[in-house]
Amino acid sequence: MSPNSSHHPLRRPMRRRLLQTLAAGLVLATASACEHSSQDFPRLGMPTPVTEEAPRILSLWQGSWVAALAVGLVVWGLIIWASLFHRRNRTKVEIPAQTRYNMPIEALYTTVPLIIVSVLFYFTARDEAELLELSEKPAHTINVVGFQWSWGFNYIENVDGRTDTGNAKADPDLRVIPDRTSRDFPAGAEGVYEVGTPGERNPQTGNPGPTLWLPEGEKVRFVLSSRDVIHSFWVLPFLMKLDVFPGYNVNVFEVTPNHEGTFRGKCAELCGVDHARMLFNVKVVSPQRYQQHLRELAGQGQTGYIPAGIEITDPARNSEPNLL
């Protein structure tokens, strides 16, 4: 057979190659979709939200995917169109007409990306402002302490109901917490704490790490601090994370859990050789069971607070947080 024959495998028509590529892509997409239920697919890989705030993040995630897919379809369409209708003709070897300095087209491919980025920036900034807005008096405040290689939790609560048994605002172990946050501590908060180890496991799920308890349906403020290096507090179904800074500042955010259950959390910042062991659990229970757990900790002698972080100067302590 002549190498110039139209039946040579290297000379297959472009349309046949395109159809084969599309068919292969369809098979892969179908096979991948079969691994997920119809309920999981709209979340596009995100866990099921378990807080009142998380659906806002999920909506931003889905909107970003829709925008990316729309842009991708336009780009793929242009590539396919150019491949089909502007490929070299075998009977004509001359160079096709060249177009240079087409101002409308150049303005288009400069303006459109700017518009896309601006829209994404607007919705991101809007949602970030909503997610990081703090209430005047949260129902609960918990200081999350990151350290190599586990987590500690200071429950800043008035467990015994008395106003003369504790003063979290003046406690030296909470000295790193900014005044704008400590002023919202409840009166008489003698507090209780839990401190974990990497080898600890949740008794219900067997997942490694200590367990942070939260009440369902009540707003919780997290105050994040570190005793050594930068960590990152990430509860997977919260759909958000914030960095935990040592010796400079603390980040603060609030959530309202709305699903009972035990969920996984981890450090999302490469913090050293045993970073992968910095795991923890979050157990959301009824408010009554949450209060009972606090009393159990007090009964075990775990009253007061663990040190929240390394010493920090007042100007740095009260500066604006780094929202990363």
PDB file of C-alpha atoms in Angstrom:
ATOM      1  CA  MET A   1       0.000   0.000   0.000  1.00  0.00           C
ATOM      2  CA  SER A   2       1.346   3.402  -0.888  1.00  0.00           C
ATOM      3  CA  PRO A   3       2.355   5.597   2.058  1.00  0.00           C
ATOM      4  CA  ASN A   4       0.319   8.362   0.466  1.00  0.00           C
ATOM      5  CA  SER A   5      -2.840   6.272   0.499  1.00  0.00           C
ATOM      6  CA  SER A   6      -5.791   7.847   2.271  1.00  0.00           C
ATOM      7  CA  HIS A   7      -6.290   4.568   4.182  1.00  0.00           C
ATOM      8  CA  HIS A   8      -2.893   4.736   5.886  1.00  0.00           C
ATOM      9  CA  PRO A   9      -3.426   4.869   9.727  1.00  0.00           C
ATOM     10  CA  LEU A  10      -1.475   8.110   9.961  1.00  0.00           C
ATOM     11  CA  ARG A  11      -3.838   9.733   7.462  1.00  0.00           C
ATOM     12  CA  ARG A  12      -7.112   9.123   9.217  1.00  0.00           C
ATOM     13  CA  PRO A  13      -9.547  12.000   8.828  1.00  0.00           C
ATOM     14  CA  MET A  14      -9.565  14.598  11.572  1.00  0.00           C
ATOM     15  CA  ARG A  15     -13.267  14.076  12.187  1.00  0.00           C
ATOM     16  CA  ARG A  16     -12.741  10.422  13.055  1.00  0.00           C
ATOM     17  CA  ARG A  17     -10.040  11.335  15.573  1.00  0.00           C
ATOM     18  CA  LEU A  18     -12.291  13.965  17.095  1.00  0.00           C
ATOM     19  CA  LEU A  19     -15.189  11.532  17.440  1.00  0.00           C
ATOM     20  CA  GLN A  20     -12.926   8.945  19.096  1.00  0.00           C
ATOM     21  CA  THR A  21     -11.608  11.543  21.534  1.00  0.00           C
ATOM     22  CA  LEU A  22     -15.112  12.707  22.446  1.00  0.00           C
ATOM     23  CA  ALA A  23     -16.287   9.107  22.877  1.00  0.00           C
ATOM     24  CA  ALA A  24     -13.370   8.325  25.190  1.00  0.00           C
ATOM     25  CA  GLY A  25     -14.074  11.440  27.231  1.00  0.00           C
ATOM     26  CA  LEU A  26     -17.740  10.518  27.519  1.00  0.00           C
ATOM     27  CA  VAL A  27     -16.857   7.023  28.757  1.00  0.00           C
ATOM     28  CA  LEU A  28     -14.471   8.425  31.380  1.00  0.00           C
ATOM     29  CA  ALA A  29     -17.003  10.995  32.556  1.00  0.00           C
ATOM     30  CA  THR A  30     -19.738   8.366  32.819  1.00  0.00           C
ATOM     31  CA  ALA A  31     -17.476   5.981  34.722  1.00  0.00           C
ATOM     32  CA  SER A  32     -16.496   8.712  37.165  1.00  0.00           C
ATOM     33  CA  ALA A  33     -20.103   9.774  37.698  1.00  0.00           C
ATOM     34  CA  CYS A  34     -21.079   6.230  38.612  1.00  0.00           C
ATOM     35  CA  GLU A  35     -18.827   6.452  41.667  1.00  0.00           C
ATOM     36  CA  HIS A  36     -20.949   9.234  43.151  1.00  0.00           C
ATOM     37  CA  SER A  37     -24.618   9.430  43.903  1.00  0.00           C
ATOM     38  CA  SER A  38     -26.899  12.042  42.374  1.00  0.00           C
ATOM     39  CA  GLN A  39     -26.906  13.824  45.752  1.00  0.00           C
ATOM     40  CA  ASP A  40     -23.099  14.056  45.890  1.00  0.00           C
ATOM     41  CA  PHE A  41     -22.554  15.290  42.350  1.00  0.00           C
ATOM     42  CA  PRO A  42     -23.937  18.870  42.769  1.00  0.00           C
ATOM     43  CA  ARG A  43     -21.389  19.497  45.555  1.00  0.00           C
ATOM     44  CA  LEU A  44     -18.537  18.892  43.081  1.00  0.00           C
ATOM     45  CA  GLY A  45     -16.321  17.051  45.549  1.00  0.00           C
ATOM     46  CA  MET A  46     -17.165  19.086  48.651  1.00  0.00           C
ATOM     47  CA  PRO A  47     -18.360  17.360  51.857  1.00  0.00           C
ATOM     48  CA  THR A  48     -21.943  17.772  53.049  1.00  0.00           C
ATOM     49  CA  PRO A  49     -22.124  21.124  54.930  1.00  0.00           C
ATOM     50  CA  VAL A  50     -22.787  20.828  58.668  1.00  0.00           C
ATOM     51  CA  THR A  51     -22.978  24.511  59.655  1.00  0.00           C
ATOM     52  CA  GLU A  52     -25.351  27.335  58.819  1.00  0.00           C
ATOM     53  CA  GLU A  53     -22.482  29.245  57.175  1.00  0.00           C
ATOM     54  CA  ALA A  54     -21.076  26.448  54.988  1.00  0.00           C
ATOM     55  CA  PRO A  55     -23.739  26.589  52.209  1.00  0.00           C
ATOM     56  CA  ARG A  56     -22.472  30.064  51.312  1.00  0.00           C
ATOM     57  CA  ILE A  57     -19.016  28.579  50.671  1.00  0.00           C
ATOM     58  CA  LEU A  58     -20.525  25.708  48.716  1.00  0.00           C
ATOM     59  CA  SER A  59     -22.455  28.169  46.548  1.00  0.00           C
ATOM     60  CA  LEU A  60     -19.250  30.109  45.799  1.00  0.00           C
ATOM     61  CA  TRP A  61     -17.489  26.844  44.921  1.00  0.00           C
ATOM     62  CA  GLN A  62     -20.285  25.790  42.570  1.00  0.00           C
ATOM     63  CA  GLY A  63     -20.446  29.225  40.949  1.00  0.00           C
ATOM     64  CA  SER A  64     -16.697  29.162  40.323  1.00  0.00           C
ATOM     65  CA  TRP A  65     -17.029  25.788  38.616  1.00  0.00           C
ATOM     66  CA  VAL A  66     -19.898  27.025  36.452  1.00  0.00           C
ATOM     67  CA  ALA A  67     -17.846  30.052  35.393  1.00  0.00           C
ATOM     68  CA  ALA A  68     -14.805  27.880  34.680  1.00  0.00           C
ATOM     69  CA  LEU A  69     -16.897  25.428  32.668  1.00  0.00           C
ATOM     70  CA  ALA A  70     -18.462  28.240  30.618  1.00  0.00           C
ATOM     71  CA  VAL A  71     -15.039  29.676  29.805  1.00  0.00           C
ATOM     72  CA  GLY A  72     -13.735  26.185  29.042  1.00  0.00           C
ATOM     73  CA  LEU A  73     -16.582  25.451  26.647  1.00  0.00           C
ATOM     74  CA  VAL A  74     -15.914  28.662  24.735  1.00  0.00           C
ATOM     75  CA  VAL A  75     -12.181  27.919  24.520  1.00  0.00           C
ATOM     76  CA  TRP A  76     -12.710  24.267  23.542  1.00  0.00           C
ATOM     77  CA  GLY A  77     -15.279  25.333  20.960  1.00  0.00           C
ATOM     78  CA  LEU A  78     -12.872  27.791  19.390  1.00  0.00           C
ATOM     79  CA  ILE A  79     -10.094  25.184  19.318  1.00  0.00           C
ATOM     80  CA  ILE A  80     -12.332  22.588  17.699  1.00  0.00           C
ATOM     81  CA  TRP A  81     -13.717  25.143  15.226  1.00  0.00           C
ATOM     82  CA  ALA A  82     -10.210  26.224  14.227  1.00  0.00           C
ATOM     83  CA  SER A  83      -9.082  22.601  13.923  1.00  0.00           C
ATOM     84  CA  LEU A  84     -11.986  21.645  11.656  1.00  0.00           C
ATOM     85  CA  PHE A  85     -12.361  24.688   9.444  1.00  0.00           C
ATOM     86  CA  HIS A  86      -8.895  26.208   9.351  1.00  0.00           C
ATOM     87  CA  ARG A  87      -6.666  23.185   9.000  1.00  0.00           C
ATOM     88  CA  ARG A  88      -4.263  22.999   6.115  1.00  0.00           C
ATOM     89  CA  ASN A  89      -5.696  21.799   2.838  1.00  0.00           C
ATOM     90  CA  ARG A  90      -3.663  19.022   1.229  1.00  0.00           C
ATOM     91  CA  THR A  91      -4.131  20.473  -2.249  1.00  0.00           C
ATOM     92  CA  LYS A  92      -3.085  23.980  -1.238  1.00  0.00           C
ATOM     93  CA  VAL A  93       0.284  24.700   0.272  1.00  0.00           C
ATOM     94  CA  GLU A  94       0.214  28.484   0.265  1.00  0.00           C
ATOM     95  CA  ILE A  95       0.141  30.345   3.566  1.00  0.00           C
ATOM     96  CA  PRO A  96      -3.395  31.495   4.426  1.00  0.00           C
ATOM     97  CA  ALA A  97      -4.232  35.140   4.878  1.00  0.00           C
ATOM     98  CA  GLN A  98      -2.720  36.587   8.068  1.00  0.00           C
ATOM     99  CA  THR A  99      -4.585  39.041  10.302  1.00  0.00           C
ATOM    100  CA  ARG A 100      -2.590  41.376  12.552  1.00  0.00           C
ATOM    101  CA  TYR A 101      -3.491  44.210  14.868  1.00  0.00           C
ATOM    102  CA  ASN A 102      -7.206  43.515  14.972  1.00  0.00           C
ATOM    103  CA  MET A 103      -8.102  46.005  17.682  1.00  0.00           C
ATOM    104  CA  PRO A 104     -11.635  44.720  18.428  1.00  0.00           C
ATOM    105  CA  ILE A 105     -10.334  41.185  18.983  1.00  0.00           C
ATOM    106  CA  GLU A 106      -7.376  42.379  21.074  1.00  0.00           C
ATOM    107  CA  ALA A 107      -9.695  44.524  23.187  1.00  0.00           C
ATOM    108  CA  LEU A 108     -12.015  41.542  23.586  1.00  0.00           C
ATOM    109  CA  TYR A 109      -9.415  39.105  24.868  1.00  0.00           C
ATOM    110  CA  THR A 110      -8.058  41.772  27.230  1.00  0.00           C
ATOM    111  CA  THR A 111     -11.404  42.939  28.599  1.00  0.00           C
ATOM    112  CA  VAL A 112     -13.160  39.589  29.027  1.00  0.00           C
ATOM    113  CA  PRO A 113     -10.544  38.094  31.414  1.00  0.00           C
ATOM    114  CA  LEU A 114     -10.608  41.294  33.472  1.00  0.00           C
ATOM    115  CA  ILE A 115     -14.388  41.067  33.748  1.00  0.00           C
ATOM    116  CA  ILE A 116     -14.226  37.389  34.756  1.00  0.00           C
ATOM    117  CA  VAL A 117     -11.601  38.036  37.446  1.00  0.00           C
ATOM    118  CA  SER A 118     -13.495  41.083  38.747  1.00  0.00           C
ATOM    119  CA  VAL A 119     -16.741  39.144  39.104  1.00  0.00           C
ATOM    120  CA  LEU A 120     -15.004  36.294  40.922  1.00  0.00           C
ATOM    121  CA  PHE A 121     -13.235  38.804  43.181  1.00  0.00           C
ATOM    122  CA  TYR A 122     -16.519  40.534  44.027  1.00  0.00           C
ATOM    123  CA  PHE A 123     -18.320  37.379  45.104  1.00  0.00           C
ATOM    124  CA  THR A 124     -15.273  36.110  47.019  1.00  0.00           C
ATOM    125  CA  ALA A 125     -14.867  39.399  48.910  1.00  0.00           C
ATOM    126  CA  ARG A 126     -18.597  39.557  49.634  1.00  0.00           C
ATOM    127  CA  ASP A 127     -18.744  36.025  51.037  1.00  0.00           C
ATOM    128  CA  GLU A 128     -15.503  36.426  52.989  1.00  0.00           C
ATOM    129  CA  ALA A 129     -16.899  39.503  54.726  1.00  0.00           C
ATOM    130  CA  GLU A 130     -20.061  37.609  55.663  1.00  0.00           C
ATOM    131  CA  LEU A 131     -18.200  34.519  56.895  1.00  0.00           C
ATOM    132  CA  LEU A 132     -15.775  36.490  59.080  1.00  0.00           C
ATOM    133  CA  GLU A 133     -18.359  38.818  60.583  1.00  0.00           C
ATOM    134  CA  LEU A 134     -18.475  38.415  64.370  1.00  0.00           C
ATOM    135  CA  SER A 135     -21.533  38.640  66.589  1.00  0.00           C
ATOM    136  CA  GLU A 136     -21.600  40.872  69.664  1.00  0.00           C
ATOM    137  CA  LYS A 137     -21.975  38.021  72.138  1.00  0.00           C
ATOM    138  CA  PRO A 138     -21.454  34.470  70.853  1.00  0.00           C
ATOM    139  CA  ALA A 139     -23.093  31.688  72.814  1.00  0.00           C
ATOM    140  CA  HIS A 140     -19.754  29.889  73.211  1.00  0.00           C
ATOM    141  CA  THR A 141     -16.083  30.731  72.811  1.00  0.00           C
ATOM    142  CA  ILE A 142     -13.421  28.077  72.285  1.00  0.00           C
ATOM    143  CA  ASN A 143      -9.705  28.768  72.030  1.00  0.00           C
ATOM    144  CA  VAL A 144      -8.151  26.253  69.609  1.00  0.00           C
ATOM    145  CA  VAL A 145      -4.439  25.796  70.346  1.00  0.00           C
ATOM    146  CA  GLY A 146      -2.208  24.238  67.696  1.00  0.00           C
ATOM    147  CA  PHE A 147       1.125  22.708  68.642  1.00  0.00           C
ATOM    148  CA  GLN A 148       3.488  20.097  67.259  1.00  0.00           C
ATOM    149  CA  TRP A 149       1.881  17.579  66.811  1.00  0.00           C
ATOM    150  CA  SER A 150      -1.686  17.834  68.071  1.00  0.00           C
ATOM    151  CA  TRP A 151      -4.379  20.209  69.292  1.00  0.00           C
ATOM    152  CA  GLY A 152      -5.697  21.598  72.551  1.00  0.00           C
ATOM    153  CA  PHE A 153      -9.105  23.114  73.216  1.00  0.00           C
ATOM    154  CA  ASN A 154      -9.809  25.770  75.856  1.00  0.00           C
ATOM    155  CA  TYR A 155     -13.554  25.924  76.485  1.00  0.00           C
ATOM    156  CA  ILE A 156     -13.972  29.472  77.781  1.00  0.00           C
ATOM    157  CA  GLU A 157     -17.199  28.751  79.641  1.00  0.00           C
ATOM    158  CA  ASN A 158     -18.797  29.501  82.983  1.00  0.00           C
ATOM    159  CA  VAL A 159     -19.272  25.822  83.776  1.00  0.00           C
ATOM    160  CA  ASP A 160     -20.391  26.117  87.402  1.00  0.00           C
ATOM    161  CA  GLY A 161     -22.735  29.080  86.773  1.00  0.00           C
ATOM    162  CA  ARG A 162     -20.999  31.305  89.346  1.00  0.00           C
ATOM    163  CA  THR A 163     -19.517  34.687  88.492  1.00  0.00           C
ATOM    164  CA  ASP A 164     -16.836  34.680  91.218  1.00  0.00           C
ATOM    165  CA  THR A 165     -14.925  31.494  90.344  1.00  0.00           C
ATOM    166  CA  GLY A 166     -13.010  32.595  87.275  1.00  0.00           C
ATOM    167  CA  ASN A 167     -11.883  35.496  85.120  1.00  0.00           C
ATOM    168  CA  ALA A 168     -10.789  34.408  81.655  1.00  0.00           C
ATOM    169  CA  LYS A 169      -9.999  37.993  80.640  1.00  0.00           C
ATOM    170  CA  ALA A 170      -7.183  38.154  83.203  1.00  0.00           C
ATOM    171  CA  ASP A 171      -5.973  34.555  82.926  1.00  0.00           C
ATOM    172  CA  PRO A 172      -2.237  34.535  82.034  1.00  0.00           C
ATOM    173  CA  ASP A 173      -2.643  31.410  79.876  1.00  0.00           C
ATOM    174  CA  LEU A 174      -4.979  33.358  77.572  1.00  0.00           C
ATOM    175  CA  ARG A 175      -2.777  36.443  77.484  1.00  0.00           C
ATOM    176  CA  VAL A 176      -2.154  36.182  73.709  1.00  0.00           C
ATOM    177  CA  ILE A 177      -5.825  36.663  72.850  1.00  0.00           C
ATOM    178  CA  PRO A 178      -6.585  40.228  71.659  1.00  0.00           C
ATOM    179  CA  ASP A 179      -8.614  42.608  73.792  1.00  0.00           C
ATOM    180  CA  ARG A 180     -11.286  42.901  71.085  1.00  0.00           C
ATOM    181  CA  THR A 181     -11.962  39.170  71.546  1.00  0.00           C
ATOM    182  CA  SER A 182     -11.353  38.700  75.268  1.00  0.00           C
ATOM    183  CA  ARG A 183     -13.848  41.420  76.144  1.00  0.00           C
ATOM    184  CA  ASP A 184     -16.597  39.067  74.964  1.00  0.00           C
ATOM    185  CA  PHE A 185     -15.599  36.273  77.340  1.00  0.00           C
ATOM    186  CA  PRO A 186     -18.450  35.309  79.688  1.00  0.00           C
ATOM    187  CA  ALA A 187     -18.267  36.556  83.256  1.00  0.00           C
ATOM    188  CA  GLY A 188     -16.982  34.017  85.753  1.00  0.00           C
ATOM    189  CA  ALA A 189     -15.557  31.748  83.054  1.00  0.00           C
ATOM    190  CA  GLU A 190     -13.280  29.420  85.002  1.00  0.00           C
ATOM    191  CA  GLY A 191     -13.111  27.239  81.900  1.00  0.00           C
ATOM    192  CA  VAL A 192     -12.205  23.642  81.137  1.00  0.00           C
ATOM    193  CA  TYR A 193      -9.759  22.206  78.621  1.00  0.00           C
ATOM    194  CA  GLU A 194      -8.776  19.177  76.597  1.00  0.00           C
ATOM    195  CA  VAL A 195      -5.323  18.520  75.191  1.00  0.00           C
ATOM    196  CA  GLY A 196      -4.638  15.815  72.638  1.00  0.00           C
ATOM    197  CA  THR A 197      -1.868  13.566  71.398  1.00  0.00           C
ATOM    198  CA  PRO A 198      -1.362  12.156  67.893  1.00  0.00           C
ATOM    199  CA  GLY A 199      -1.988   8.620  69.150  1.00  0.00           C
ATOM    200  CA  GLU A 200      -5.379   9.469  70.689  1.00  0.00           C
ATOM    201  CA  ARG A 201      -8.483   8.156  68.924  1.00  0.00           C
ATOM    202  CA  ASN A 202     -12.159   8.999  68.952  1.00  0.00           C
ATOM    203  CA  PRO A 203     -13.965   6.137  70.749  1.00  0.00           C
ATOM    204  CA  GLN A 204     -16.969   6.171  68.392  1.00  0.00           C
ATOM    205  CA  THR A 205     -15.249   6.376  64.991  1.00  0.00           C
ATOM    206  CA  GLY A 206     -11.704   5.253  65.735  1.00  0.00           C
ATOM    207  CA  ASN A 207     -10.354   8.282  63.871  1.00  0.00           C
ATOM    208  CA  PRO A 208      -7.055   9.603  65.273  1.00  0.00           C
ATOM    209  CA  GLY A 209      -6.645  12.796  67.266  1.00  0.00           C
ATOM    210  CA  PRO A 210      -8.472  14.546  70.125  1.00  0.00           C
ATOM    211  CA  THR A 211     -12.163  15.395  69.918  1.00  0.00           C
ATOM    212  CA  LEU A 212     -13.583  18.914  70.020  1.00  0.00           C
ATOM    213  CA  TRP A 213     -17.184  19.015  71.275  1.00  0.00           C
ATOM    214  CA  LEU A 214     -19.697  21.550  69.914  1.00  0.00           C
ATOM    215  CA  PRO A 215     -23.391  22.239  70.617  1.00  0.00           C
ATOM    216  CA  GLU A 216     -25.873  21.947  67.770  1.00  0.00           C
ATOM    217  CA  GLY A 217     -27.821  25.079  66.855  1.00  0.00           C
ATOM    218  CA  GLU A 218     -25.730  27.501  68.947  1.00  0.00           C
ATOM    219  CA  LYS A 219     -23.135  29.953  67.659  1.00  0.00           C
ATOM    220  CA  VAL A 220     -19.534  29.104  68.508  1.00  0.00           C
ATOM    221  CA  ARG A 221     -16.617  31.506  68.223  1.00  0.00           C
ATOM    222  CA  PHE A 222     -13.214  29.955  67.518  1.00  0.00           C
ATOM    223  CA  VAL A 223     -10.122  31.837  68.665  1.00  0.00           C
ATOM    224  CA  LEU A 224      -7.083  30.294  66.955  1.00  0.00           C
ATOM    225  CA  SER A 225      -3.581  30.413  68.461  1.00  0.00           C
ATOM    226  CA  SER A 226      -0.322  28.458  68.176  1.00  0.00           C
ATOM    227  CA  ARG A 227       2.489  27.590  70.570  1.00  0.00           C
ATOM    228  CA  ASP A 228       5.246  26.983  67.984  1.00  0.00           C
ATOM    229  CA  VAL A 229       4.806  27.289  64.189  1.00  0.00           C
ATOM    230  CA  ILE A 230       2.025  28.212  61.756  1.00  0.00           C
ATOM    231  CA  HIS A 231      -0.771  25.634  61.663  1.00  0.00           C
ATOM    232  CA  SER A 232      -4.147  25.751  59.935  1.00  0.00           C
ATOM    233  CA  PHE A 233      -7.475  24.798  61.537  1.00  0.00           C
ATOM    234  CA  TRP A 234      -9.614  22.905  59.031  1.00  0.00           C
ATOM    235  CA  VAL A 235     -12.818  21.019  59.799  1.00  0.00           C
ATOM    236  CA  LEU A 236     -13.673  19.347  56.502  1.00  0.00           C
ATOM    237  CA  PRO A 237     -17.495  19.735  56.491  1.00  0.00           C
ATOM    238  CA  PHE A 238     -17.186  23.362  57.701  1.00  0.00           C
ATOM    239  CA  LEU A 239     -15.847  23.997  54.144  1.00  0.00           C
ATOM    240  CA  MET A 240     -13.412  26.626  55.421  1.00  0.00           C
ATOM    241  CA  LYS A 241     -10.111  26.914  57.239  1.00  0.00           C
ATOM    242  CA  LEU A 242      -8.035  29.652  58.864  1.00  0.00           C
ATOM    243  CA  ASP A 243      -4.338  29.817  59.687  1.00  0.00           C
ATOM    244  CA  VAL A 244      -3.129  29.593  63.289  1.00  0.00           C
ATOM    245  CA  PHE A 245      -0.272  32.053  63.903  1.00  0.00           C
ATOM    246  CA  PRO A 246       2.325  31.955  66.700  1.00  0.00           C
ATOM    247  CA  GLY A 247       3.601  35.042  68.483  1.00  0.00           C
ATOM    248  CA  TYR A 248       1.959  37.566  66.199  1.00  0.00           C
ATOM    249  CA  ASN A 249      -1.807  37.444  65.980  1.00  0.00           C
ATOM    250  CA  VAL A 250      -4.871  35.250  66.271  1.00  0.00           C
ATOM    251  CA  ASN A 251      -7.610  34.594  63.748  1.00  0.00           C
ATOM    252  CA  VAL A 252     -11.243  34.428  64.833  1.00  0.00           C
ATOM    253  CA  PHE A 253     -14.367  33.122  63.151  1.00  0.00           C
ATOM    254  CA  GLU A 254     -17.806  31.839  64.106  1.00  0.00           C
ATOM    255  CA  VAL A 255     -20.021  28.975  63.004  1.00  0.00           C
ATOM    256  CA  THR A 256     -23.359  27.533  64.031  1.00  0.00           C
ATOM    257  CA  PRO A 257     -23.326  23.715  63.753  1.00  0.00           C
ATOM    258  CA  ASN A 258     -26.648  22.346  62.525  1.00  0.00           C
ATOM    259  CA  HIS A 259     -25.986  18.592  62.149  1.00  0.00           C
ATOM    260  CA  GLU A 260     -25.157  16.203  64.961  1.00  0.00           C
ATOM    261  CA  GLY A 261     -22.374  13.726  64.321  1.00  0.00           C
ATOM    262  CA  THR A 262     -18.619  13.253  64.479  1.00  0.00           C
ATOM    263  CA  PHE A 263     -16.538  14.830  61.731  1.00  0.00           C
ATOM    264  CA  ARG A 264     -12.868  14.921  60.765  1.00  0.00           C
ATOM    265  CA  GLY A 265     -10.486  17.838  61.077  1.00  0.00           C
ATOM    266  CA  LYS A 266      -6.827  18.339  60.268  1.00  0.00           C
ATOM    267  CA  CYS A 267      -4.004  20.818  59.970  1.00  0.00           C
ATOM    268  CA  ALA A 268      -3.950  22.264  56.450  1.00  0.00           C
ATOM    269  CA  GLU A 269      -0.536  23.939  56.728  1.00  0.00           C
ATOM    270  CA  LEU A 270       2.732  22.039  56.270  1.00  0.00           C
ATOM    271  CA  CYS A 271       4.055  22.507  59.813  1.00  0.00           C
ATOM    272  CA  GLY A 272       6.917  20.038  60.081  1.00  0.00           C
ATOM    273  CA  VAL A 273       7.929  16.407  59.925  1.00  0.00           C
ATOM    274  CA  ASP A 274       4.787  15.054  61.641  1.00  0.00           C
ATOM    275  CA  HIS A 275       2.311  17.417  59.982  1.00  0.00           C
ATOM    276  CA  ALA A 276       0.267  14.427  58.742  1.00  0.00           C
ATOM    277  CA  ARG A 277      -0.393  13.380  62.362  1.00  0.00           C
ATOM    278  CA  MET A 278      -2.058  16.678  63.323  1.00  0.00           C
ATOM    279  CA  LEU A 279      -5.571  15.300  63.100  1.00  0.00           C
ATOM    280  CA  PHE A 280      -8.604  15.894  65.294  1.00  0.00           C
ATOM    281  CA  ASN A 281     -12.328  15.201  65.455  1.00  0.00           C
ATOM    282  CA  VAL A 282     -15.354  17.437  65.924  1.00  0.00           C
ATOM    283  CA  LYS A 283     -18.348  15.990  67.742  1.00  0.00           C
ATOM    284  CA  VAL A 284     -21.589  17.968  67.414  1.00  0.00           C
ATOM    285  CA  VAL A 285     -24.142  17.104  70.107  1.00  0.00           C
ATOM    286  CA  SER A 286     -27.219  18.617  71.696  1.00  0.00           C
ATOM    287  CA  PRO A 287     -26.668  21.690  73.914  1.00  0.00           C
ATOM    288  CA  GLN A 288     -27.596  19.625  76.975  1.00  0.00           C
ATOM    289  CA  ARG A 289     -25.012  16.943  76.143  1.00  0.00           C
ATOM    290  CA  TYR A 290     -22.425  19.649  75.470  1.00  0.00           C
ATOM    291  CA  GLN A 291     -22.940  21.168  78.923  1.00  0.00           C
ATOM    292  CA  GLN A 292     -22.727  17.703  80.442  1.00  0.00           C
ATOM    293  CA  HIS A 293     -19.390  17.146  78.717  1.00  0.00           C
ATOM    294  CA  LEU A 294     -18.042  20.386  80.172  1.00  0.00           C
ATOM    295  CA  ARG A 295     -19.057  19.250  83.652  1.00  0.00           C
ATOM    296  CA  GLU A 296     -17.369  15.894  83.013  1.00  0.00           C
ATOM    297  CA  LEU A 297     -14.121  17.661  82.167  1.00  0.00           C
ATOM    298  CA  ALA A 298     -14.411  19.739  85.336  1.00  0.00           C
ATOM    299  CA  GLY A 299     -15.043  16.544  87.317  1.00  0.00           C
ATOM    300  CA  GLN A 300     -11.822  15.092  85.897  1.00  0.00           C
ATOM    301  CA  GLY A 301      -9.872  18.077  87.191  1.00  0.00           C
ATOM    302  CA  GLN A 302      -9.395  19.664  83.761  1.00  0.00           C
ATOM    303  CA  THR A 303     -10.370  23.154  84.903  1.00  0.00           C
ATOM    304  CA  GLY A 304      -8.625  26.317  83.825  1.00  0.00           C
ATOM    305  CA  TYR A 305      -6.767  26.657  80.534  1.00  0.00           C
ATOM    306  CA  ILE A 306      -3.702  25.364  78.766  1.00  0.00           C
ATOM    307  CA  PRO A 307      -1.254  28.050  77.522  1.00  0.00           C
ATOM    308  CA  ALA A 308      -2.710  29.482  74.337  1.00  0.00           C
ATOM    309  CA  GLY A 309       0.560  30.584  72.749  1.00  0.00           C
ATOM    310  CA  ILE A 310       3.975  32.156  73.059  1.00  0.00           C
ATOM    311  CA  GLU A 311       4.460  35.596  74.579  1.00  0.00           C
ATOM    312  CA  ILE A 312       3.407  38.446  72.336  1.00  0.00           C
ATOM    313  CA  THR A 313       3.664  42.241  72.574  1.00  0.00           C
ATOM    314  CA  ASP A 314       0.513  44.279  73.049  1.00  0.00           C
ATOM    315  CA  PRO A 315       0.773  46.126  69.681  1.00  0.00           C
ATOM    316  CA  ALA A 316       1.095  42.835  67.816  1.00  0.00           C
ATOM    317  CA  ARG A 317      -1.574  41.160  69.930  1.00  0.00           C
ATOM    318  CA  ASN A 318      -4.118  43.849  69.147  1.00  0.00           C
ATOM    319  CA  SER A 319      -3.251  44.380  65.482  1.00  0.00           C
ATOM    320  CA  GLU A 320      -5.599  43.345  62.712  1.00  0.00           C
ATOM    321  CA  PRO A 321      -5.754  39.582  62.069  1.00  0.00           C
ATOM    322  CA  ASN A 322      -4.230  37.859  59.049  1.00  0.00           C
ATOM    323  CA  LEU A 323      -7.162  36.259  57.279  1.00  0.00           C
ATOM    324  CA  LEU A 324      -5.435  33.382  55.479  1.00  0.00           C
TER     325      LEU A 324
END
